[in-house]
Amino acid sequence: MLSENCYVASDDTGEAVIIDCGAMYDEEAEAITHYIEAEHLKPAHLLCTHGHFDHCMGNGTVYRRYGLKPEVHYEDKFLMDKMIGQTEDLLGIRLPLDVPPVGRYLSDNDIITFGHHSLQALHTPGHTPGGVVFYCEAEHIAFSGDTLFRMSIGRTDFERGSYSEMMHSLHSVLAELPSDTRVLPGHGPETTIGDEVRYSPYMR
């Protein structure tokens, strides 16, 4: 409903991670599970770049189908604890979300492994206090959630958001990644670190 991007990343071993499963409707959940099954993938992790409901609405489907519990930074525990209440606060409606328990709380620089690959959880507070970017150094790919969009950034006016922390995350964490790093955001089209550093007013 909020045009959120869900990613399924895998390699030649067939192991996969699911990042930000925001599937609210049955057809969205079915599209994700159909892809996983058609490609004969074995999901190993369910990762959340942050704890906002639009990135977590499909967590229940993943838990029921694959037995995976969400992994999210510990600073966003308060959001995971009130997942259903978030929809009431932000949308004015109470959605009947299936909310599985958190399986692991992440810290900065934690490593998530699957197949022959690994993702580094880079703590990037600002949009939420527990926002993370999942960075795959081997492939020069960063799953940026709502920290960085193409020529834009995530809002910082939600509960416990911080513009100053967002600026620190952008300039001290993301800008330090290789310029050819592909950025796959939580909403909208992909970009690169190089383009953002050169052209985005937020990264200069």
Coordinates of N, CA and C in Angstrom, one line a residue:
M1 N 0.8 -1.2 0.0 CA 0.0 0.0 0.0 C 0.9 1.3 0.0
L2 N 2.1 1.2 0.4 CA 3.0 2.3 0.4 C 4.2 2.1 -0.6
S3 N 4.0 1.2 -1.5 CA 5.0 1.0 -2.6 C 6.4 0.7 -2.0
E4 N 6.4 -0.2 -1.1 CA 7.6 -0.6 -0.4 C 8.3 -1.7 -1.2
N5 N 9.7 -1.6 -1.2 CA 10.4 -2.6 -2.0 C 10.9 -3.8 -1.1
C6 N 10.5 -5.0 -1.4 CA 11.0 -6.2 -0.8 C 12.1 -6.8 -1.7
Y7 N 13.1 -7.3 -1.1 CA 14.2 -7.9 -1.9 C 14.5 -9.4 -1.4
V8 N 14.7 -10.3 -2.4 CA 15.1 -11.6 -2.1 C 16.5 -11.8 -2.7
A9 N 17.5 -11.9 -1.9 CA 18.9 -12.0 -2.4 C 19.4 -13.4 -2.2
S10 N 20.0 -14.0 -3.3 CA 20.5 -15.4 -3.2 C 21.7 -15.5 -4.0
D11 N 22.4 -16.7 -3.9 CA 23.5 -17.0 -4.7 C 23.4 -18.4 -5.3
D12 N 24.5 -18.9 -5.9 CA 24.4 -20.2 -6.6 C 24.2 -21.3 -5.6
T13 N 24.3 -21.1 -4.3 CA 24.0 -22.2 -3.4 C 22.5 -22.4 -3.2
G14 N 21.7 -21.4 -3.6 CA 20.3 -21.5 -3.4 C 19.8 -20.9 -2.1
E15 N 20.8 -20.6 -1.2 CA 20.4 -19.9 0.1 C 20.1 -18.5 -0.2
A16 N 19.1 -18.0 0.6 CA 18.6 -16.6 0.3 C 18.3 -15.9 1.6
V17 N 18.3 -14.5 1.5 CA 17.8 -13.7 2.6 C 16.6 -12.9 2.0
I18 N 15.6 -12.7 2.8 CA 14.5 -11.9 2.5 C 14.6 -10.6 3.3
I19 N 14.6 -9.4 2.6 CA 14.9 -8.1 3.2 C 13.6 -7.3 3.1
D20 N 13.1 -6.8 4.2 CA 11.9 -5.9 4.2 C 10.7 -6.5 3.5
C21 N 10.1 -7.5 4.1 CA 9.0 -8.2 3.5 C 7.7 -7.4 3.9
G22 N 7.4 -6.4 3.1 CA 6.2 -5.5 3.3 C 4.9 -6.0 2.7
A23 N 4.8 -7.2 2.3 CA 3.7 -7.8 1.6 C 2.4 -7.7 2.5
M24 N 1.5 -6.8 2.2 CA 0.3 -6.8 3.0 C -0.8 -7.6 2.4
Y25 N -0.9 -7.6 1.1 CA -2.0 -8.3 0.4 C -1.6 -9.8 0.0
D26 N -2.6 -10.6 -0.1 CA -2.3 -12.0 -0.4 C -1.5 -12.2 -1.7
E27 N -1.9 -11.4 -2.7 CA -1.2 -11.6 -4.0 C 0.3 -11.1 -3.9
E28 N 0.6 -10.2 -3.0 CA 2.0 -9.8 -2.8 C 2.8 -10.9 -2.2
A29 N 2.2 -11.4 -1.1 CA 2.9 -12.5 -0.4 C 3.1 -13.7 -1.3
E30 N 2.0 -14.0 -2.2 CA 2.1 -15.1 -3.1 C 3.2 -14.9 -4.2
A31 N 3.3 -13.7 -4.6 CA 4.4 -13.4 -5.6 C 5.8 -13.6 -5.0
I32 N 6.0 -13.3 -3.8 CA 7.3 -13.5 -3.2 C 7.5 -15.0 -3.0
T33 N 6.6 -15.7 -2.4 CA 6.8 -17.1 -2.2 C 6.9 -17.9 -3.5
H34 N 6.1 -17.5 -4.5 CA 6.2 -18.1 -5.8 C 7.6 -18.0 -6.4
Y35 N 8.1 -16.8 -6.3 CA 9.5 -16.6 -6.8 C 10.5 -17.5 -6.0
I36 N 10.4 -17.5 -4.7 CA 11.3 -18.4 -3.9 C 11.2 -19.8 -4.3
E37 N 10.0 -20.3 -4.5 CA 9.8 -21.7 -4.8 C 10.2 -22.0 -6.3
A38 N 9.9 -21.1 -7.2 CA 10.2 -21.3 -8.6 C 11.7 -21.3 -8.8
E39 N 12.5 -20.6 -8.0 CA 13.9 -20.5 -8.1 C 14.6 -21.6 -7.2
H40 N 13.8 -22.4 -6.5 CA 14.3 -23.4 -5.6 C 15.2 -22.9 -4.5
L41 N 14.8 -21.7 -4.0 CA 15.6 -21.1 -3.0 C 15.3 -21.6 -1.6
K42 N 16.3 -21.4 -0.7 CA 16.2 -21.8 0.7 C 16.4 -20.6 1.6
P43 N 15.3 -19.9 2.0 CA 15.5 -18.7 2.8 C 16.2 -19.0 4.1
A44 N 17.2 -18.2 4.5 CA 18.0 -18.5 5.7 C 17.8 -17.4 6.7
H45 N 17.4 -16.2 6.3 CA 17.2 -15.0 7.2 C 16.1 -14.1 6.7
L46 N 15.4 -13.6 7.6 CA 14.4 -12.5 7.4 C 14.9 -11.2 8.0
L47 N 15.3 -10.3 7.2 CA 16.0 -9.1 7.7 C 15.1 -7.9 7.5
C48 N 15.2 -7.0 8.5 CA 14.4 -5.7 8.5 C 15.4 -4.6 8.6
T49 N 15.4 -3.7 7.6 CA 16.2 -2.5 7.7 C 15.8 -1.6 8.9
H50 N 14.6 -1.6 9.3 CA 14.1 -0.9 10.4 C 12.7 -1.4 10.8
G51 N 12.1 -0.9 11.8 CA 10.9 -1.5 12.4 C 9.6 -0.9 12.0
H52 N 9.5 -0.1 11.0 CA 8.3 0.5 10.5 C 7.4 -0.6 9.9
F53 N 6.1 -0.4 10.1 CA 5.2 -1.5 9.7 C 5.2 -1.8 8.2
D54 N 5.4 -0.8 7.4 CA 5.3 -1.0 5.9 C 6.5 -1.9 5.4
H55 N 7.5 -2.1 6.2 CA 8.6 -3.0 5.9 C 8.5 -4.3 6.6
C56 N 7.4 -4.5 7.4 CA 7.3 -5.7 8.2 C 6.0 -6.4 8.0
M57 N 5.1 -5.9 7.2 CA 3.7 -6.5 7.1 C 3.7 -7.9 6.6
G58 N 4.7 -8.3 5.9 CA 4.7 -9.7 5.4 C 5.5 -10.7 6.3
N59 N 6.0 -10.2 7.4 CA 6.8 -11.1 8.3 C 6.1 -12.3 8.8
G60 N 4.8 -12.2 9.0 CA 4.0 -13.3 9.4 C 4.0 -14.4 8.4
T61 N 3.8 -14.0 7.1 CA 3.8 -15.0 6.0 C 5.1 -15.7 5.9
V62 N 6.3 -15.0 6.1 CA 7.6 -15.6 6.0 C 7.8 -16.6 7.2
Y63 N 7.3 -16.2 8.4 CA 7.4 -17.0 9.5 C 6.6 -18.3 9.4
R64 N 5.4 -18.2 8.9 CA 4.5 -19.4 8.7 C 5.1 -20.3 7.7
R65 N 5.6 -19.7 6.6 CA 6.0 -20.5 5.4 C 7.4 -21.1 5.6
Y66 N 8.3 -20.3 6.2 CA 9.7 -20.8 6.3 C 10.3 -20.9 7.7
G67 N 9.5 -20.5 8.7 CA 9.9 -20.6 10.1 C 11.0 -19.6 10.5
L68 N 11.1 -18.5 9.7 CA 12.1 -17.5 10.0 C 11.5 -16.3 10.8
K69 N 12.2 -15.9 11.8 CA 11.8 -14.8 12.6 C 12.6 -13.6 12.2
P70 N 12.0 -12.4 12.3 CA 12.7 -11.2 11.8 C 13.9 -10.8 12.6
E71 N 14.9 -10.3 11.9 CA 16.1 -9.8 12.6 C 16.2 -8.3 12.3
V72 N 16.3 -7.5 13.4 CA 16.3 -6.1 13.3 C 17.2 -5.5 14.4
H73 N 17.6 -4.3 14.2 CA 18.5 -3.6 15.2 C 17.8 -3.4 16.5
Y74 N 18.5 -3.6 17.6 CA 17.9 -3.6 18.9 C 17.3 -2.2 19.3
E75 N 17.8 -1.1 18.7 CA 17.2 0.2 18.9 C 15.8 0.4 18.4
D76 N 15.4 -0.5 17.5 CA 14.0 -0.5 17.0 C 13.1 -1.5 17.7
K77 N 13.5 -2.0 18.8 CA 12.6 -2.9 19.6 C 11.3 -2.3 19.9
F78 N 11.3 -1.0 20.2 CA 10.1 -0.3 20.6 C 9.1 -0.3 19.5
L79 N 9.5 -0.3 18.2 CA 8.7 -0.3 17.1 C 8.1 -1.7 16.8
M80 N 9.0 -2.7 17.0 CA 8.6 -4.1 16.8 C 7.6 -4.5 17.9
D81 N 7.7 -3.9 19.1 CA 6.8 -4.2 20.2 C 5.4 -3.7 20.0
K82 N 5.3 -2.6 19.1 CA 3.9 -2.0 18.9 C 3.6 -2.0 17.4
M83 N 3.9 -3.1 16.7 CA 3.7 -3.1 15.3 C 2.3 -2.7 14.8
I84 N 1.3 -3.4 15.5 CA -0.1 -3.1 15.1 C -0.5 -1.7 15.4
G85 N 0.0 -1.2 16.6 CA -0.3 0.2 17.0 C 0.2 1.2 16.0
Q86 N 1.3 0.9 15.3 CA 1.9 1.8 14.4 C 0.9 2.2 13.3
T87 N 0.1 1.2 12.8 CA -0.8 1.5 11.7 C -1.9 2.4 12.2
E88 N -2.3 2.2 13.4 CA -3.3 3.1 14.0 C -2.8 4.5 14.2
D89 N -1.6 4.7 14.6 CA -1.0 6.0 14.8 C -0.8 6.7 13.5
L90 N -0.3 6.0 12.5 CA 0.1 6.7 11.2 C -1.0 6.7 10.2
L91 N -1.9 5.7 10.2 CA -2.9 5.6 9.1 C -4.3 5.9 9.7
G92 N -4.4 5.8 11.0 CA -5.8 5.9 11.5 C -6.6 4.7 11.4
I93 N -6.0 3.6 11.0 CA -6.7 2.3 11.0 C -5.9 1.2 11.7
R94 N -6.6 0.2 12.1 CA -5.9 -0.9 12.9 C -5.9 -2.1 11.9
L95 N -4.7 -2.4 11.4 CA -4.6 -3.5 10.4 C -4.4 -4.8 11.2
P96 N -5.0 -5.9 10.8 CA -4.8 -7.2 11.5 C -3.6 -7.9 11.1
L97 N -2.4 -7.3 11.5 CA -1.1 -7.9 11.1 C -0.8 -9.1 11.9
D98 N -0.2 -10.1 11.3 CA 0.4 -11.3 11.9 C 1.8 -11.0 12.3
V99 N 2.1 -10.8 13.6 CA 3.4 -10.3 14.0 C 4.1 -11.4 14.8
P100 N 5.1 -12.0 14.1 CA 5.9 -13.1 14.8 C 6.9 -12.4 15.7
P101 N 7.4 -13.2 16.7 CA 8.4 -12.7 17.6 C 9.8 -12.4 16.9
V102 N 10.5 -11.4 17.4 CA 11.8 -11.1 16.8 C 12.8 -12.3 17.1
G103 N 13.5 -12.7 16.1 CA 14.5 -13.8 16.3 C 15.8 -13.4 16.8
R104 N 16.2 -12.2 16.4 CA 17.6 -11.7 16.7 C 17.6 -10.2 16.6
Y105 N 18.2 -9.6 17.7 CA 18.4 -8.1 17.6 C 19.8 -7.9 17.2
L106 N 20.0 -7.0 16.2 CA 21.3 -6.8 15.6 C 22.0 -5.6 16.2
S107 N 23.3 -5.6 16.1 CA 24.1 -4.4 16.5 C 24.9 -4.0 15.3
D108 N 25.5 -2.8 15.4 CA 26.4 -2.3 14.4 C 27.5 -3.3 14.0
N109 N 27.6 -3.5 12.7 CA 28.7 -4.3 12.1 C 28.5 -5.8 12.3
D110 N 27.3 -6.2 12.8 CA 27.0 -7.6 12.8 C 27.0 -8.2 11.4
I111 N 27.4 -9.4 11.2 CA 27.5 -10.1 9.9 C 26.4 -11.2 9.8
I112 N 25.7 -11.1 8.7 CA 24.7 -12.1 8.4 C 25.2 -12.9 7.2
T113 N 25.3 -14.2 7.3 CA 25.8 -15.0 6.3 C 24.7 -15.9 5.6
F114 N 24.9 -16.1 4.3 CA 24.0 -17.0 3.6 C 24.8 -17.5 2.4
G115 N 24.7 -18.8 2.1 CA 25.5 -19.3 0.9 C 26.9 -18.9 1.0
H116 N 27.5 -18.4 -0.1 CA 28.9 -17.9 -0.1 C 29.0 -16.5 0.2
H117 N 27.9 -15.8 0.6 CA 27.9 -14.4 0.8 C 27.7 -13.9 2.3
S118 N 28.0 -12.7 2.5 CA 27.7 -12.1 3.8 C 27.2 -10.7 3.7
L119 N 26.4 -10.3 4.6 CA 25.9 -8.9 4.7 C 26.4 -8.3 6.0
Q120 N 26.9 -7.0 5.9 CA 27.2 -6.3 7.1 C 26.1 -5.3 7.5
A121 N 25.7 -5.4 8.7 CA 24.6 -4.5 9.2 C 25.3 -3.2 9.7
L122 N 25.1 -2.2 8.9 CA 25.7 -0.8 9.2 C 24.6 0.0 9.9
H123 N 24.8 0.4 11.1 CA 23.9 1.1 11.9 C 23.8 2.5 11.3
T124 N 22.6 2.9 10.8 CA 22.4 4.2 10.2 C 21.1 4.9 10.8
P125 N 21.2 5.3 12.0 CA 20.0 6.0 12.7 C 19.7 7.3 12.0
G126 N 18.5 7.7 12.2 CA 18.0 8.9 11.6 C 16.5 8.8 11.2
H127 N 16.2 7.9 10.3 CA 14.8 7.7 10.0 C 14.1 7.0 11.2
T128 N 14.8 6.0 11.8 CA 14.5 5.4 13.1 C 15.8 5.3 13.8
P129 N 15.7 5.1 15.2 CA 17.0 4.9 15.9 C 17.7 3.6 15.6
G130 N 17.0 2.6 15.1 CA 17.6 1.4 14.8 C 17.8 1.1 13.3
G131 N 17.7 2.1 12.5 CA 17.9 1.8 11.0 C 19.2 1.2 10.7
V132 N 19.2 0.3 9.8 CA 20.5 -0.3 9.3 C 20.5 -0.4 7.8
V133 N 21.7 -0.4 7.2 CA 21.9 -0.6 5.8 C 22.6 -2.0 5.8
F134 N 22.1 -2.9 5.0 CA 22.7 -4.2 4.8 C 23.7 -4.1 3.6
Y135 N 25.0 -4.2 3.8 CA 26.0 -4.0 2.8 C 26.7 -5.3 2.5
C136 N 26.7 -5.6 1.2 CA 27.4 -6.8 0.6 C 28.7 -6.3 -0.1
E137 N 29.8 -6.4 0.6 CA 31.0 -5.9 0.0 C 31.4 -6.6 -1.2
A138 N 31.2 -7.9 -1.3 CA 31.6 -8.8 -2.4 C 30.9 -8.3 -3.7
E139 N 29.7 -7.9 -3.6 CA 28.9 -7.5 -4.8 C 28.7 -6.0 -4.9
H140 N 29.2 -5.2 -4.0 CA 29.1 -3.8 -4.0 C 27.6 -3.4 -4.1
I141 N 26.8 -3.9 -3.2 CA 25.4 -3.7 -3.1 C 25.0 -3.3 -1.7
A142 N 24.2 -2.2 -1.5 CA 23.7 -1.8 -0.2 C 22.2 -1.8 -0.2
F143 N 21.6 -2.5 0.7 CA 20.1 -2.4 0.8 C 19.9 -1.3 1.9
S144 N 19.4 -0.2 1.5 CA 19.4 1.0 2.3 C 18.2 1.3 3.1
G145 N 17.1 0.5 2.9 CA 15.9 0.8 3.7 C 15.4 2.2 3.4
D146 N 15.0 2.9 4.5 CA 14.5 4.3 4.3 C 15.6 5.3 4.8
T147 N 16.8 4.9 4.7 CA 17.9 5.8 5.0 C 18.2 6.7 3.8
L148 N 18.4 6.0 2.7 CA 18.8 6.7 1.4 C 17.9 6.2 0.3
F149 N 17.3 7.2 -0.4 CA 16.6 7.0 -1.7 C 17.4 7.6 -2.8
R150 N 16.9 7.4 -4.0 CA 17.5 8.1 -5.1 C 17.2 9.6 -5.0
M151 N 18.3 10.4 -4.8 CA 18.2 11.8 -4.6 C 17.3 12.3 -3.5
S152 N 17.1 11.4 -2.5 CA 16.3 11.8 -1.4 C 16.7 10.9 -0.2
I153 N 16.0 11.2 1.0 CA 16.3 10.5 2.2 C 15.0 10.2 2.9
G154 N 15.0 9.3 3.9 CA 13.8 9.0 4.6 C 13.4 10.1 5.6
R155 N 12.2 10.2 5.9 CA 11.7 11.2 6.8 C 12.3 11.1 8.2
T156 N 12.5 12.2 8.9 CA 13.1 12.1 10.2 C 12.1 12.7 11.3
D157 N 10.9 12.9 10.9 CA 9.9 13.5 11.8 C 9.0 12.5 12.5
F158 N 9.3 11.2 12.3 CA 8.6 10.2 13.0 C 9.1 10.0 14.4
E159 N 8.5 9.2 15.2 CA 8.9 9.0 16.6 C 10.4 8.6 16.7
R160 N 11.1 9.3 17.4 CA 12.5 9.1 17.7 C 13.4 9.2 16.4
G161 N 12.9 9.8 15.4 CA 13.7 10.2 14.2 C 14.6 11.3 14.6
S162 N 15.7 11.5 13.8 CA 16.6 12.6 14.1 C 17.3 13.0 12.8
Y163 N 17.1 14.3 12.4 CA 17.8 14.8 11.2 C 19.3 14.8 11.4
S164 N 19.8 15.2 12.6 CA 21.2 15.3 12.8 C 21.9 13.9 12.7
E165 N 21.2 12.9 13.3 CA 21.7 11.5 13.2 C 21.6 11.0 11.7
M166 N 20.6 11.4 11.0 CA 20.5 11.0 9.6 C 21.7 11.6 8.8
M167 N 22.0 12.9 9.0 CA 23.2 13.5 8.3 C 24.5 12.8 8.7
H168 N 24.6 12.4 9.9 CA 25.8 11.7 10.3 C 25.9 10.3 9.6
S169 N 24.7 9.6 9.6 CA 24.7 8.3 8.9 C 25.0 8.4 7.4
L170 N 24.5 9.5 6.8 CA 24.8 9.7 5.3 C 26.3 10.0 5.1
H171 N 26.8 10.9 5.9 CA 28.2 11.4 5.6 C 29.3 10.5 6.2
S172 N 29.0 9.9 7.3 CA 30.0 9.1 8.0 C 30.0 7.6 7.7
V173 N 28.9 7.2 7.2 CA 28.7 5.7 6.9 C 28.5 5.5 5.4
L174 N 27.4 6.0 4.8 CA 27.2 5.6 3.4 C 28.1 6.3 2.5
A175 N 28.5 7.5 2.7 CA 29.4 8.2 1.8 C 30.8 7.6 1.8
E176 N 31.1 6.7 2.8 CA 32.4 6.1 2.8 C 32.4 4.7 2.0
L177 N 31.3 4.3 1.6 CA 31.2 3.1 0.7 C 31.8 3.4 -0.6
P178 N 32.3 2.4 -1.4 CA 32.8 2.6 -2.7 C 31.8 3.3 -3.6
S179 N 32.2 4.2 -4.5 CA 31.3 5.0 -5.3 C 30.5 4.1 -6.2
D180 N 30.9 2.9 -6.6 CA 30.2 2.1 -7.5 C 29.2 1.2 -6.8
T181 N 29.0 1.4 -5.5 CA 28.0 0.6 -4.8 C 26.6 0.9 -5.2
R182 N 25.9 -0.2 -5.6 CA 24.5 0.0 -6.0 C 23.7 0.1 -4.7
V183 N 22.8 1.0 -4.7 CA 21.9 1.3 -3.5 C 20.5 0.8 -3.9
L184 N 20.0 -0.2 -3.2 CA 18.7 -0.7 -3.4 C 17.8 -0.2 -2.2
P185 N 17.0 0.8 -2.4 CA 16.3 1.4 -1.3 C 15.0 0.8 -0.9
G186 N 14.4 1.2 0.2 CA 13.1 0.7 0.6 C 11.9 1.2 -0.2
H187 N 12.1 2.3 -0.9 CA 11.0 2.8 -1.8 C 11.7 3.4 -3.0
G188 N 11.1 3.2 -4.2 CA 11.6 3.9 -5.4 C 12.7 3.2 -6.1
P189 N 13.3 3.8 -7.1 CA 14.3 3.2 -7.9 C 15.7 3.1 -7.3
E190 N 16.6 2.3 -7.8 CA 17.9 2.2 -7.2 C 18.8 3.3 -7.7
T191 N 19.9 3.5 -7.0 CA 20.9 4.5 -7.3 C 22.3 4.0 -7.0
T192 N 23.3 4.8 -7.0 CA 24.6 4.4 -6.6 C 25.1 5.5 -5.6
I193 N 26.1 5.0 -4.8 CA 26.7 5.9 -3.9 C 27.4 7.1 -4.6
G194 N 28.1 6.8 -5.7 CA 28.7 7.9 -6.5 C 27.8 8.9 -7.0
D195 N 26.6 8.5 -7.5 CA 25.6 9.5 -8.0 C 25.1 10.3 -6.8
E196 N 24.9 9.7 -5.7 CA 24.3 10.4 -4.5 C 25.3 11.4 -4.0
V197 N 26.6 11.0 -3.9 CA 27.6 12.0 -3.4 C 27.8 13.1 -4.3
R198 N 27.7 12.9 -5.6 CA 27.9 14.0 -6.6 C 26.7 14.9 -6.7
Y199 N 25.5 14.3 -6.7 CA 24.3 15.1 -7.1 C 23.3 15.3 -6.0
S200 N 23.2 14.5 -4.9 CA 22.2 14.7 -3.9 C 22.6 15.8 -3.0
P201 N 21.6 16.8 -2.7 CA 21.9 17.8 -1.8 C 22.2 17.3 -0.4
Y202 N 21.7 16.1 -0.1 CA 21.8 15.6 1.3 C 23.2 15.0 1.5
M203 N 23.9 14.6 0.5 CA 25.1 13.9 0.6 C 26.4 14.8 0.4
R204 N 26.1 16.1 0.0 CA 27.3 17.0 -0.3 C 27.9 17.5 1.0

